[in-house]
Amino acid sequence: MARIGILGCDSTTRQMNCVMIGCFGNLRERKGSFTDYPADEPLDLIGIIHCGGCPTAVGADRIWQKVQALMDYGIDALHFTSCLVQLCPFKGAFLETIRKDFPSLTVVEGTHPFHDLEAFKNGVRELVSQRAVTPQRMNDLVFKRIKVTGPGDNEEA
Ligand code: SF4
């Protein structure tokens, strides 16, 4: 049995509400980056950790305790989510610190099949900037132009 952990991106899950359906679906169906395990070896998802947010100056120090927490449960392999692999500027630093601190741990780059990089970047750019579909903000409430649902639909506050 392969005991598997997943390291995901805080931005895509916490800010963009990704529920990791692609990661879990591919693990369940042994597709994407889960095809290399022997067919007769059951895959056991032990736990999921996230990077803790873009770490800037502290770099990979943010993740080692999280990886240690999974190691305490005896994982054999840690998969980086495909979004992390494709977009994260700290991926190399994460790899370096894991290889140094946990040399016995197998790191697999990816979970589900990779996206078309340019299209994926454009989509993420829109999710971050929200220029095409601008959400309502506190200023909409302050300036009494907020649109509401339910009783009084779309009346000004
Ligand atoms: S450090 Fe990388 S994985 Fe973490 S939130 Fe930033 S981009 Fe995502």
mmCIF file of C-alpha atoms and ligand atoms in Angstrom:
data_model
loop_
_atom_site.group_PDB
_atom_site.id
_atom_site.type_symbol
_atom_site.label_atom_id
_atom_site.label_comp_id
_atom_site.label_asym_id
_atom_site.label_seq_id
_atom_site.Cartn_x
_atom_site.Cartn_y
_atom_site.Cartn_z
ATOM 1 C CA MET A 1 0.000 0.000 0.000
ATOM 2 C CA ALA A 2 1.317 3.425 -0.938
ATOM 3 C CA ARG A 3 0.672 6.019 1.752
ATOM 4 C CA ILE A 4 0.212 9.317 -0.020
ATOM 5 C CA GLY A 5 0.200 12.954 1.059
ATOM 6 C CA ILE A 6 -0.660 15.966 -1.074
ATOM 7 C CA LEU A 7 0.905 19.432 -0.826
ATOM 8 C CA GLY A 8 -1.397 22.064 -2.278
ATOM 9 C CA CYS A 9 -1.355 25.776 -3.013
ATOM 10 C CA ASP A 10 -2.981 28.051 -0.445
ATOM 11 C CA SER A 11 -3.928 30.596 -3.073
ATOM 12 C CA THR A 12 -5.917 28.256 -5.289
ATOM 13 C CA THR A 13 -7.753 26.598 -2.404
ATOM 14 C CA ARG A 14 -8.326 29.438 0.055
ATOM 15 C CA GLN A 15 -8.654 32.386 -2.300
ATOM 16 C CA MET A 16 -10.016 30.713 -5.427
ATOM 17 C CA ASN A 17 -12.118 28.048 -3.699
ATOM 18 C CA CYS A 18 -10.633 25.056 -5.498
ATOM 19 C CA VAL A 19 -12.000 21.903 -3.839
ATOM 20 C CA MET A 20 -9.218 19.750 -5.324
ATOM 21 C CA ILE A 21 -11.682 17.566 -7.184
ATOM 22 C CA GLY A 22 -9.149 17.024 -9.977
ATOM 23 C CA CYS A 23 -6.466 15.897 -7.546
ATOM 24 C CA PHE A 24 -8.744 13.497 -5.674
ATOM 25 C CA GLY A 25 -10.501 12.186 -8.784
ATOM 26 C CA ASN A 26 -7.212 11.314 -10.437
ATOM 27 C CA LEU A 27 -5.981 9.615 -7.287
ATOM 28 C CA ARG A 28 -9.191 7.560 -7.024
ATOM 29 C CA GLU A 29 -9.045 6.566 -10.670
ATOM 30 C CA ARG A 30 -5.258 6.203 -10.749
ATOM 31 C CA LYS A 31 -4.916 8.680 -13.545
ATOM 32 C CA GLY A 32 -2.754 11.754 -14.043
ATOM 33 C CA SER A 33 0.302 11.599 -11.824
ATOM 34 C CA PHE A 34 -1.004 8.505 -10.025
ATOM 35 C CA THR A 35 -0.477 6.161 -12.985
ATOM 36 C CA ASP A 36 3.047 5.159 -12.020
ATOM 37 C CA TYR A 37 2.071 3.166 -8.939
ATOM 38 C CA PRO A 38 1.930 -0.599 -9.516
ATOM 39 C CA ALA A 39 -1.596 -1.587 -10.552
ATOM 40 C CA ASP A 40 -1.951 -4.016 -7.653
ATOM 41 C CA GLU A 41 -0.788 -1.520 -5.005
ATOM 42 C CA PRO A 42 -3.669 0.187 -3.169
ATOM 43 C CA LEU A 43 -3.349 3.959 -2.815
ATOM 44 C CA ASP A 44 -4.134 5.389 0.602
ATOM 45 C CA LEU A 45 -4.553 9.159 0.900
ATOM 46 C CA ILE A 46 -3.190 9.933 4.359
ATOM 47 C CA GLY A 47 -3.543 13.695 4.440
ATOM 48 C CA ILE A 48 -3.407 17.028 2.706
ATOM 49 C CA ILE A 49 -1.317 20.036 3.603
ATOM 50 C CA HIS A 50 -1.072 23.474 2.086
ATOM 51 C CA CYS A 51 1.930 25.696 1.704
ATOM 52 C CA GLY A 52 0.786 28.412 4.118
ATOM 53 C CA GLY A 53 0.637 31.129 1.501
ATOM 54 C CA CYS A 54 3.237 32.793 -0.656
ATOM 55 C CA PRO A 55 6.242 32.699 1.647
ATOM 56 C CA THR A 56 8.347 35.527 0.173
ATOM 57 C CA ALA A 57 11.489 35.957 2.269
ATOM 58 C CA VAL A 58 10.989 32.961 4.572
ATOM 59 C CA GLY A 59 10.845 30.643 1.600
ATOM 60 C CA ALA A 60 10.338 26.976 2.235
ATOM 61 C CA ASP A 61 10.651 27.210 6.024
ATOM 62 C CA ARG A 62 6.878 27.477 6.139
ATOM 63 C CA ILE A 63 6.304 23.961 4.894
ATOM 64 C CA TRP A 64 8.698 21.738 6.808
ATOM 65 C CA GLN A 65 6.475 21.371 9.892
ATOM 66 C CA LYS A 66 3.545 20.530 7.669
ATOM 67 C CA VAL A 67 5.519 17.865 5.823
ATOM 68 C CA GLN A 68 6.760 16.565 9.180
ATOM 69 C CA ALA A 69 3.139 16.222 10.300
ATOM 70 C CA LEU A 70 2.454 13.934 7.347
ATOM 71 C CA MET A 71 5.710 12.053 7.904
ATOM 72 C CA ASP A 72 4.484 11.305 11.439
ATOM 73 C CA TYR A 73 1.765 9.225 9.770
ATOM 74 C CA GLY A 74 4.242 7.330 7.636
ATOM 75 C CA ILE A 75 3.658 8.671 4.142
ATOM 76 C CA ASP A 76 5.761 7.177 1.357
ATOM 77 C CA ALA A 77 5.120 9.830 -1.265
ATOM 78 C CA LEU A 78 4.154 13.486 -1.329
ATOM 79 C CA HIS A 79 2.450 14.791 -4.469
ATOM 80 C CA PHE A 80 2.697 18.474 -5.282
ATOM 81 C CA THR A 81 -0.609 19.578 -6.784
ATOM 82 C CA SER A 82 -0.430 20.259 -10.502
ATOM 83 C CA CYS A 83 -1.299 23.942 -10.013
ATOM 84 C CA LEU A 84 1.611 24.304 -7.617
ATOM 85 C CA VAL A 85 3.936 22.587 -10.090
ATOM 86 C CA GLN A 86 2.835 24.810 -12.950
ATOM 87 C CA LEU A 87 2.612 28.180 -11.244
ATOM 88 C CA CYS A 88 4.418 28.334 -7.921
ATOM 89 C CA PRO A 89 7.640 30.382 -7.959
ATOM 90 C CA PHE A 90 8.737 28.580 -4.783
ATOM 91 C CA LYS A 91 8.407 25.031 -6.109
ATOM 92 C CA GLY A 92 12.172 24.584 -6.394
ATOM 93 C CA ALA A 93 12.707 25.796 -2.829
ATOM 94 C CA PHE A 94 10.011 23.424 -1.563
ATOM 95 C CA LEU A 95 11.667 20.529 -3.365
ATOM 96 C CA GLU A 96 15.075 21.456 -2.015
ATOM 97 C CA THR A 97 13.971 21.655 1.605
ATOM 98 C CA ILE A 98 11.979 18.421 1.427
ATOM 99 C CA ARG A 99 14.886 16.544 -0.129
ATOM 100 C CA LYS A 100 17.211 17.894 2.540
ATOM 101 C CA ASP A 101 14.977 17.346 5.566
ATOM 102 C CA PHE A 102 13.132 14.216 4.428
ATOM 103 C CA PRO A 103 15.480 12.321 2.126
ATOM 104 C CA SER A 104 13.466 9.106 2.311
ATOM 105 C CA LEU A 105 10.303 10.770 1.033
ATOM 106 C CA THR A 106 9.407 10.389 -2.624
ATOM 107 C CA VAL A 107 8.191 13.647 -4.129
ATOM 108 C CA VAL A 108 5.951 13.447 -7.165
ATOM 109 C CA GLU A 109 5.381 16.590 -9.193
ATOM 110 C CA GLY A 110 1.709 16.660 -10.059
ATOM 111 C CA THR A 111 -1.685 15.208 -9.283
ATOM 112 C CA HIS A 112 -3.996 15.598 -12.294
ATOM 113 C CA PRO A 113 -2.951 16.070 -15.948
ATOM 114 C CA PHE A 114 -1.319 19.424 -16.495
ATOM 115 C CA HIS A 115 -3.232 22.389 -17.865
ATOM 116 C CA ASP A 116 -2.410 24.289 -21.016
ATOM 117 C CA LEU A 117 -0.043 26.679 -19.265
ATOM 118 C CA GLU A 118 -0.943 29.924 -21.012
ATOM 119 C CA ALA A 119 -4.691 29.356 -20.750
ATOM 120 C CA PHE A 120 -4.309 28.364 -17.113
ATOM 121 C CA LYS A 121 -2.230 31.445 -16.332
ATOM 122 C CA ASN A 122 -4.791 33.679 -18.027
ATOM 123 C CA GLY A 123 -7.596 32.101 -16.020
ATOM 124 C CA VAL A 124 -5.723 32.439 -12.743
ATOM 125 C CA ARG A 125 -4.839 36.034 -13.607
ATOM 126 C CA GLU A 126 -8.557 36.779 -13.997
ATOM 127 C CA LEU A 127 -9.428 34.987 -10.751
ATOM 128 C CA VAL A 128 -6.852 37.113 -8.948
ATOM 129 C CA SER A 129 -7.578 40.444 -10.615
ATOM 130 C CA GLN A 130 -11.301 39.951 -11.334
ATOM 131 C CA ARG A 131 -11.321 42.597 -14.027
ATOM 132 C CA ALA A 132 -13.771 40.875 -16.385
ATOM 133 C CA VAL A 133 -16.322 40.157 -13.646
ATOM 134 C CA THR A 134 -15.741 42.578 -10.795
ATOM 135 C CA PRO A 135 -17.219 41.454 -7.464
ATOM 136 C CA GLN A 136 -18.993 43.793 -5.083
ATOM 137 C CA ARG A 137 -16.834 45.307 -2.374
ATOM 138 C CA MET A 138 -17.255 47.165 0.891
ATOM 139 C CA ASN A 139 -17.252 50.435 -1.036
ATOM 140 C CA ASP A 140 -20.437 49.300 -2.796
ATOM 141 C CA LEU A 141 -22.095 49.089 0.608
ATOM 142 C CA VAL A 142 -20.603 52.368 1.838
ATOM 143 C CA PHE A 143 -21.639 54.204 -1.316
ATOM 144 C CA LYS A 144 -25.120 52.592 -1.198
ATOM 145 C CA ARG A 145 -24.939 50.960 -4.604
ATOM 146 C CA ILE A 146 -24.760 47.354 -3.422
ATOM 147 C CA LYS A 147 -27.067 44.823 -5.085
ATOM 148 C CA VAL A 148 -28.705 42.334 -2.735
ATOM 149 C CA THR A 149 -30.764 39.181 -3.122
ATOM 150 C CA GLY A 150 -33.850 38.030 -1.259
ATOM 151 C CA PRO A 151 -36.477 40.443 0.050
ATOM 152 C CA GLY A 152 -35.803 43.802 -1.553
ATOM 153 C CA ASP A 153 -33.854 42.231 -4.452
ATOM 154 C CA ASN A 154 -31.513 44.756 -6.019
ATOM 155 C CA GLU A 155 -32.746 47.669 -3.962
ATOM 156 C CA GLU A 156 -30.051 50.002 -2.743
ATOM 157 C CA ALA A 157 -29.065 49.530 0.884
HETATM 158 S S1 SF4 B 1 3.800 29.774 -2.329
HETATM 159 FE FE1 SF4 B 1 3.265 28.746 -4.239
HETATM 160 S S2 SF4 B 1 1.879 27.132 -3.617
HETATM 161 FE FE2 SF4 B 1 1.948 28.613 -1.933
HETATM 162 S S3 SF4 B 1 0.269 30.109 -2.283
HETATM 163 FE FE3 SF4 B 1 2.111 30.928 -3.242
HETATM 164 S S4 SF4 B 1 1.960 30.189 -5.369
HETATM 165 FE FE4 SF4 B 1 0.584 28.898 -4.162
#
